[in-house]
PDB file of C-alpha atoms in Angstrom:
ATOM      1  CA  UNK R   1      14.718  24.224 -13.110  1.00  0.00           C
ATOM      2  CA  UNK R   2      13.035  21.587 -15.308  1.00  0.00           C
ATOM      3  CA  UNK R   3      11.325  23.113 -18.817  1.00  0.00           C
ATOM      4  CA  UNK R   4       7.293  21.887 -18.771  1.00  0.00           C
ATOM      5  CA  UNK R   5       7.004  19.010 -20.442  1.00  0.00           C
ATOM      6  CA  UNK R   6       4.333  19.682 -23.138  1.00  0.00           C
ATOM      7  CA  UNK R   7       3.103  16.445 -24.282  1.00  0.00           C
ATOM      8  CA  UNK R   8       2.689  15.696 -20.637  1.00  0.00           C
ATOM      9  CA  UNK R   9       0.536  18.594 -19.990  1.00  0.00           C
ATOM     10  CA  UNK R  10      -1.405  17.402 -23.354  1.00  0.00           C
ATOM     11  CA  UNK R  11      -2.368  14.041 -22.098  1.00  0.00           C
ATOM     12  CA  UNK R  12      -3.471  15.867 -18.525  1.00  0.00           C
ATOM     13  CA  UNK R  13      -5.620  17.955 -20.428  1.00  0.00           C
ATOM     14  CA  UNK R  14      -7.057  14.980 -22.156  1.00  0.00           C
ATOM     15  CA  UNK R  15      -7.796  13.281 -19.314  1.00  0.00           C
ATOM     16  CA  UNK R  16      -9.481  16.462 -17.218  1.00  0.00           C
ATOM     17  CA  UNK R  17     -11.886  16.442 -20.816  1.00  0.00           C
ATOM     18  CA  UNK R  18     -12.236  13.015 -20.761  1.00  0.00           C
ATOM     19  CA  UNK R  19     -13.308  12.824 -17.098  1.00  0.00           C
ATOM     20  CA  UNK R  20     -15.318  15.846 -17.250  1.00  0.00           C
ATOM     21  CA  UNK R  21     -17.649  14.218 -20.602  1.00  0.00           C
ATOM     22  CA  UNK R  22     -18.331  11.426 -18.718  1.00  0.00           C
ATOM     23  CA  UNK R  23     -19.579  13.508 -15.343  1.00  0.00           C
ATOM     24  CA  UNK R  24     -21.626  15.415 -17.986  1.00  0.00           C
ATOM     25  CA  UNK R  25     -22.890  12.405 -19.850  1.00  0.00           C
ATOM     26  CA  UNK R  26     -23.556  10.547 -16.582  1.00  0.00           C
ATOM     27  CA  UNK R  27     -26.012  13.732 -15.117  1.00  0.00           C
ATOM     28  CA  UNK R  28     -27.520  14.185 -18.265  1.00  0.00           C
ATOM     29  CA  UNK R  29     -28.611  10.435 -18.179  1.00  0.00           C
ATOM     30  CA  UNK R  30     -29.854  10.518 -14.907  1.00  0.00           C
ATOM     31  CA  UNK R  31     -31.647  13.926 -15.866  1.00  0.00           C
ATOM     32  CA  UNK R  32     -33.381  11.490 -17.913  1.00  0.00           C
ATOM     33  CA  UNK R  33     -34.603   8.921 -14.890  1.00  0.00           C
ATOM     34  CA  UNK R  34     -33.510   6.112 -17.237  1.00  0.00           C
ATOM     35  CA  UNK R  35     -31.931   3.740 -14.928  1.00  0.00           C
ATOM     36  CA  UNK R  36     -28.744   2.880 -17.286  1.00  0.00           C
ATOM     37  CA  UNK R  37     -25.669   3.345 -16.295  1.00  0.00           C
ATOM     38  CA  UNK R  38     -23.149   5.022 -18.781  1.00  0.00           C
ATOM     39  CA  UNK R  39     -21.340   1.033 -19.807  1.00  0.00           C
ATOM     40  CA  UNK R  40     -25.402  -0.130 -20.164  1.00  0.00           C
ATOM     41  CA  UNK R  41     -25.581   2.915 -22.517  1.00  0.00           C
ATOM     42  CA  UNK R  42     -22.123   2.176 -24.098  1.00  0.00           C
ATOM     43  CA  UNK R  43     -23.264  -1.577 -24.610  1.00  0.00           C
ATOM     44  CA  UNK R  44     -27.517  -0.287 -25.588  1.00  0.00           C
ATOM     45  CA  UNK R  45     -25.483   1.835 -28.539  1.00  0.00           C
ATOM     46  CA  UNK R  46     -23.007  -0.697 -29.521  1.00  0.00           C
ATOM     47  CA  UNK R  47     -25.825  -3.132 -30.051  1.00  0.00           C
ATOM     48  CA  UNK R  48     -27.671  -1.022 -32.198  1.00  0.00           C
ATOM     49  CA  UNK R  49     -24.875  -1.277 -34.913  1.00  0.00           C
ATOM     50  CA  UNK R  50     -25.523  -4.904 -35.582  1.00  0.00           C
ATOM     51  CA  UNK R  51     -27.467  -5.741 -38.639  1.00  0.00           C
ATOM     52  CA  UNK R  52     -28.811  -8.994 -36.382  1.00  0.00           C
ATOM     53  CA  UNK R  53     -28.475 -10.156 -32.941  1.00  0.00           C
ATOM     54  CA  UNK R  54     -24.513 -10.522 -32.013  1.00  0.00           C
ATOM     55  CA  UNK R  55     -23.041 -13.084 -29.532  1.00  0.00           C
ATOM     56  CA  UNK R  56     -22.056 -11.870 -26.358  1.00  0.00           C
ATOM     57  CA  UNK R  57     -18.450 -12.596 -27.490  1.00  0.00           C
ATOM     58  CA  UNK R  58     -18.611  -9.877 -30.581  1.00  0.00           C
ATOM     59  CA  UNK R  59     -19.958  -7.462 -28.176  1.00  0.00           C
ATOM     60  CA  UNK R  60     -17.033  -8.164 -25.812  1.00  0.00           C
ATOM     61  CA  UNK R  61     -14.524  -7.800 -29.029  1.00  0.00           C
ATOM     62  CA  UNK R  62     -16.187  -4.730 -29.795  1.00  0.00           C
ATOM     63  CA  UNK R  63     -16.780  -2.868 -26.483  1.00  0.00           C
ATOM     64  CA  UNK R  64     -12.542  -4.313 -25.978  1.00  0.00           C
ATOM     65  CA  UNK R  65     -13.979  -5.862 -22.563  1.00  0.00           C
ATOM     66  CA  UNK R  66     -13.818  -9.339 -21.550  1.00  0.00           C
ATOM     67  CA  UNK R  67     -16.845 -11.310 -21.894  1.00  0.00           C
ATOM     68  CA  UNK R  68     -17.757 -11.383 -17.891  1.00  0.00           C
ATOM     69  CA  UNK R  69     -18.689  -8.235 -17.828  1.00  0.00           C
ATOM     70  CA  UNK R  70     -20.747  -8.171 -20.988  1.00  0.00           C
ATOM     71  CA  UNK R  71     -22.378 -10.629 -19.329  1.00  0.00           C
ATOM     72  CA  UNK R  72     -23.100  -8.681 -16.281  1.00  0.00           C
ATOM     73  CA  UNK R  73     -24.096  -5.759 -18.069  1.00  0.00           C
ATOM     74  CA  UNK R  74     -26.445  -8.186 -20.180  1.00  0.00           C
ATOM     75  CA  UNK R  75     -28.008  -9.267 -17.051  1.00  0.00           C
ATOM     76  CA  UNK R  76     -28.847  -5.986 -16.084  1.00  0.00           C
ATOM     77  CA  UNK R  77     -30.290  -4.698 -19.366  1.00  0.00           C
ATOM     78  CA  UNK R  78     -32.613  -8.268 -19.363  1.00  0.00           C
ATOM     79  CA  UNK R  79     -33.249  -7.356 -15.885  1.00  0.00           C
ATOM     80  CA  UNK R  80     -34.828  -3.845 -16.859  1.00  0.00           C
ATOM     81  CA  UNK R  81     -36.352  -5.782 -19.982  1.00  0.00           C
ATOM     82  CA  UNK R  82     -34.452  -3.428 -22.355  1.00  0.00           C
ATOM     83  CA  UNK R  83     -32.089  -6.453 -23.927  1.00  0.00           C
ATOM     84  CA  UNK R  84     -33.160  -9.969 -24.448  1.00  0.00           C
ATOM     85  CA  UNK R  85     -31.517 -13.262 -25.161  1.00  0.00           C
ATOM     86  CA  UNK R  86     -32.416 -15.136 -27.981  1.00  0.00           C
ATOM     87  CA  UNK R  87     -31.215 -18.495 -29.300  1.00  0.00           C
ATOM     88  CA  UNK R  88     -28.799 -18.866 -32.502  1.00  0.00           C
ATOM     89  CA  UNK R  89     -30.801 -20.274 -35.192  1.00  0.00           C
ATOM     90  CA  UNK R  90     -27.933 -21.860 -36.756  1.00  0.00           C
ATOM     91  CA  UNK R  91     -26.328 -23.413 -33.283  1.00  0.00           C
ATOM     92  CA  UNK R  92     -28.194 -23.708 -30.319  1.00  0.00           C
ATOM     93  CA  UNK R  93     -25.461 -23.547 -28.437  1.00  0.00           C
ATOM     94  CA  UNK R  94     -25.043 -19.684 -28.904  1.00  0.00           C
ATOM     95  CA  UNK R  95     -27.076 -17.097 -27.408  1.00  0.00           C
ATOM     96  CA  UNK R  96     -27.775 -13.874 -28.987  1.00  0.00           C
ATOM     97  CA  UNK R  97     -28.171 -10.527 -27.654  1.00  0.00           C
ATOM     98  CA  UNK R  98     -31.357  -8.005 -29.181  1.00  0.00           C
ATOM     99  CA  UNK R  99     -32.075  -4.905 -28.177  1.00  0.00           C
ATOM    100  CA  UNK R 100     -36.067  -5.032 -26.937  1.00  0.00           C
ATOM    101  CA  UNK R 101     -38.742  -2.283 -27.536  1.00  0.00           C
ATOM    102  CA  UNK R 102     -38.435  -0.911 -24.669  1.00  0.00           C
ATOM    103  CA  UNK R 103     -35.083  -0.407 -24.937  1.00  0.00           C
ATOM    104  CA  UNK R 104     -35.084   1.277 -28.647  1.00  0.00           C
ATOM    105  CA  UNK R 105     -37.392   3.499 -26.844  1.00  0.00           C
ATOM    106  CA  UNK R 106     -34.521   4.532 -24.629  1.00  0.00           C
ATOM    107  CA  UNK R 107     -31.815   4.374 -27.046  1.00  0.00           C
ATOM    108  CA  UNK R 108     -33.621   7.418 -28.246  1.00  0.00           C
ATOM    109  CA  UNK R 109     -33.545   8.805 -25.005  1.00  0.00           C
ATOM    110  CA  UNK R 110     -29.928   8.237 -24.259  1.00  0.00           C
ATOM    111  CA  UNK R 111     -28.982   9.934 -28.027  1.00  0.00           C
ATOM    112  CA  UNK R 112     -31.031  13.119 -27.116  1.00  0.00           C
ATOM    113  CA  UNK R 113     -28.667  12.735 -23.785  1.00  0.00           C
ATOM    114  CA  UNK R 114     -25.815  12.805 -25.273  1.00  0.00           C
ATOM    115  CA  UNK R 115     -26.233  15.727 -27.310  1.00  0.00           C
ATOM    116  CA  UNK R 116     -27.103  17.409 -24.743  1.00  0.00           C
ATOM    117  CA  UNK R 117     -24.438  16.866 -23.041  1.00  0.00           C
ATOM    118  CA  UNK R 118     -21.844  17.709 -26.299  1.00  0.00           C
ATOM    119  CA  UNK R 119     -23.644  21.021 -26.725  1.00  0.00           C
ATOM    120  CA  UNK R 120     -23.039  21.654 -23.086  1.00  0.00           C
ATOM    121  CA  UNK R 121     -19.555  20.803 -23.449  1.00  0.00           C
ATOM    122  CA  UNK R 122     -18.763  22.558 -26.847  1.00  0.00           C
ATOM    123  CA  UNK R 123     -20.912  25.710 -26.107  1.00  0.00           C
ATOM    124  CA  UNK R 124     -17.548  27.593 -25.349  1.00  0.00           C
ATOM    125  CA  UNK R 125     -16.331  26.489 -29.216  1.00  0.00           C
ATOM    126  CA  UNK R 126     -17.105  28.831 -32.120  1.00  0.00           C
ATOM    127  CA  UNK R 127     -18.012  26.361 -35.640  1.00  0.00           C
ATOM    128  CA  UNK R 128     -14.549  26.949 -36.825  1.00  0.00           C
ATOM    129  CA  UNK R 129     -13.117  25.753 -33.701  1.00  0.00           C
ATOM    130  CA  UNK R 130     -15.287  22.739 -33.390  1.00  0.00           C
ATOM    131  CA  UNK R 131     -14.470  21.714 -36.671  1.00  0.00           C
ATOM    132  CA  UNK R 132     -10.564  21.866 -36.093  1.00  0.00           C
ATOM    133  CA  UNK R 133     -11.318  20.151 -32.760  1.00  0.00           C
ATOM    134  CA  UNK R 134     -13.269  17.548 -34.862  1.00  0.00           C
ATOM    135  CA  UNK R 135     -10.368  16.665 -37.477  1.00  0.00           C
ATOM    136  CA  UNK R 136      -7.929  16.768 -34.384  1.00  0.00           C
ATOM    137  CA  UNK R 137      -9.526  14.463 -32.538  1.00  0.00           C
ATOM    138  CA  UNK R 138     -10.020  12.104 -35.585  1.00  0.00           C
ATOM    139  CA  UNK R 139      -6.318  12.360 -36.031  1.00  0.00           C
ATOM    140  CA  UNK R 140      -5.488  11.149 -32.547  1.00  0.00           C
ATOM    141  CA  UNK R 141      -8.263   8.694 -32.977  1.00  0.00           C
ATOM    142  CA  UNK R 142      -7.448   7.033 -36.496  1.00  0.00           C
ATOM    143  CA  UNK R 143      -3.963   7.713 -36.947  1.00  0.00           C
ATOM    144  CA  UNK R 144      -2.870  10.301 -40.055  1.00  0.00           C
ATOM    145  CA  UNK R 145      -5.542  10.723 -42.361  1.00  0.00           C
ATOM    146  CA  UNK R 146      -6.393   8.022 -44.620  1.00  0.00           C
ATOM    147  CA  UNK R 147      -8.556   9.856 -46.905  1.00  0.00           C
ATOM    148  CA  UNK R 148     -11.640   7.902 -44.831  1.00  0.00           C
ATOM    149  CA  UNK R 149     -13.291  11.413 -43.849  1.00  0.00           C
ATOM    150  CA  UNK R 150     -14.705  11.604 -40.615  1.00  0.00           C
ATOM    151  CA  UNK R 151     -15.633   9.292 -38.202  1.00  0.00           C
ATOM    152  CA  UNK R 152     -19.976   9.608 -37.010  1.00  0.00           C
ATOM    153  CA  UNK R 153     -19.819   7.141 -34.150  1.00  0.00           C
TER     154      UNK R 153
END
């Protein structure tokens, strides 16, 4: 009989959480009657990090998508008037992507989601276990500590 392969039961445990965050997320959002799907949300919070309007391209670098389906998730946002496009000062030939009112308004929304949804999902976890899970998950997520301190995105 073959021993259990631990590292293999790891990464299936990280998947099952993985999975189960984003079926929490995803009902929390549509709690919310928002009409954004959870890559709209991904792309509505990645957007906010720009200190000006980003090309479609540095949201597809960022996001580690290829440009296509920023676009199409562009389109959408527009669509719902919650992103708009807006010409490069510098080159007309590049389009920028801003974050409207509207969808500020809903960032907001869609942070108050997601906590939500991490307090449902860490309700189980006592503060000293949360903040070993934290510094775990940083060091799967950044490599062996740098002396950078912990990540807030």
């Amino acid at each position: 009989m073959t021993a259990p392969d631990p590292d293999g039961l790891l990464a299936e445990q990280l998947l099952r959480l993985t999975r189960r965050v984003h079926r929490i997320q995803k009902r929390h959002l549509e709690h919310r009657d928002l009409g954004i799907t959870p890559a709209q949300s991904r792309l509505l919070r990645t957007l906010a990090h720009y200190d000006s309007p980003p090309r479609m391209a540095d949201l597809a670098e960022r996001l580690e998508v290829v440009p296509r389906a920023v676009t199409t998730l562009v389109d959408g946002l527009e669509t719902a008037g919650k992103v708009r496009r807006v010409p490069d000062p510098a080159n007309r030939r590049v389009t920028r992507i801003e974050l409207t009112a509207d969808g500020r308004a809903d960032l907001r929304e869609l942070h108050g989601a997601r906590r939500s949804a991490a307090e449902e999902i860490l309700a189980p976890l006592s503060e000293e276990q949360r903040t070993a899970l934290g510094g775990l998950l940083d060091t799967l997520i950044d490599g062996p500590d740098t002396g950078r301190g912990r990540r807030t995105t």
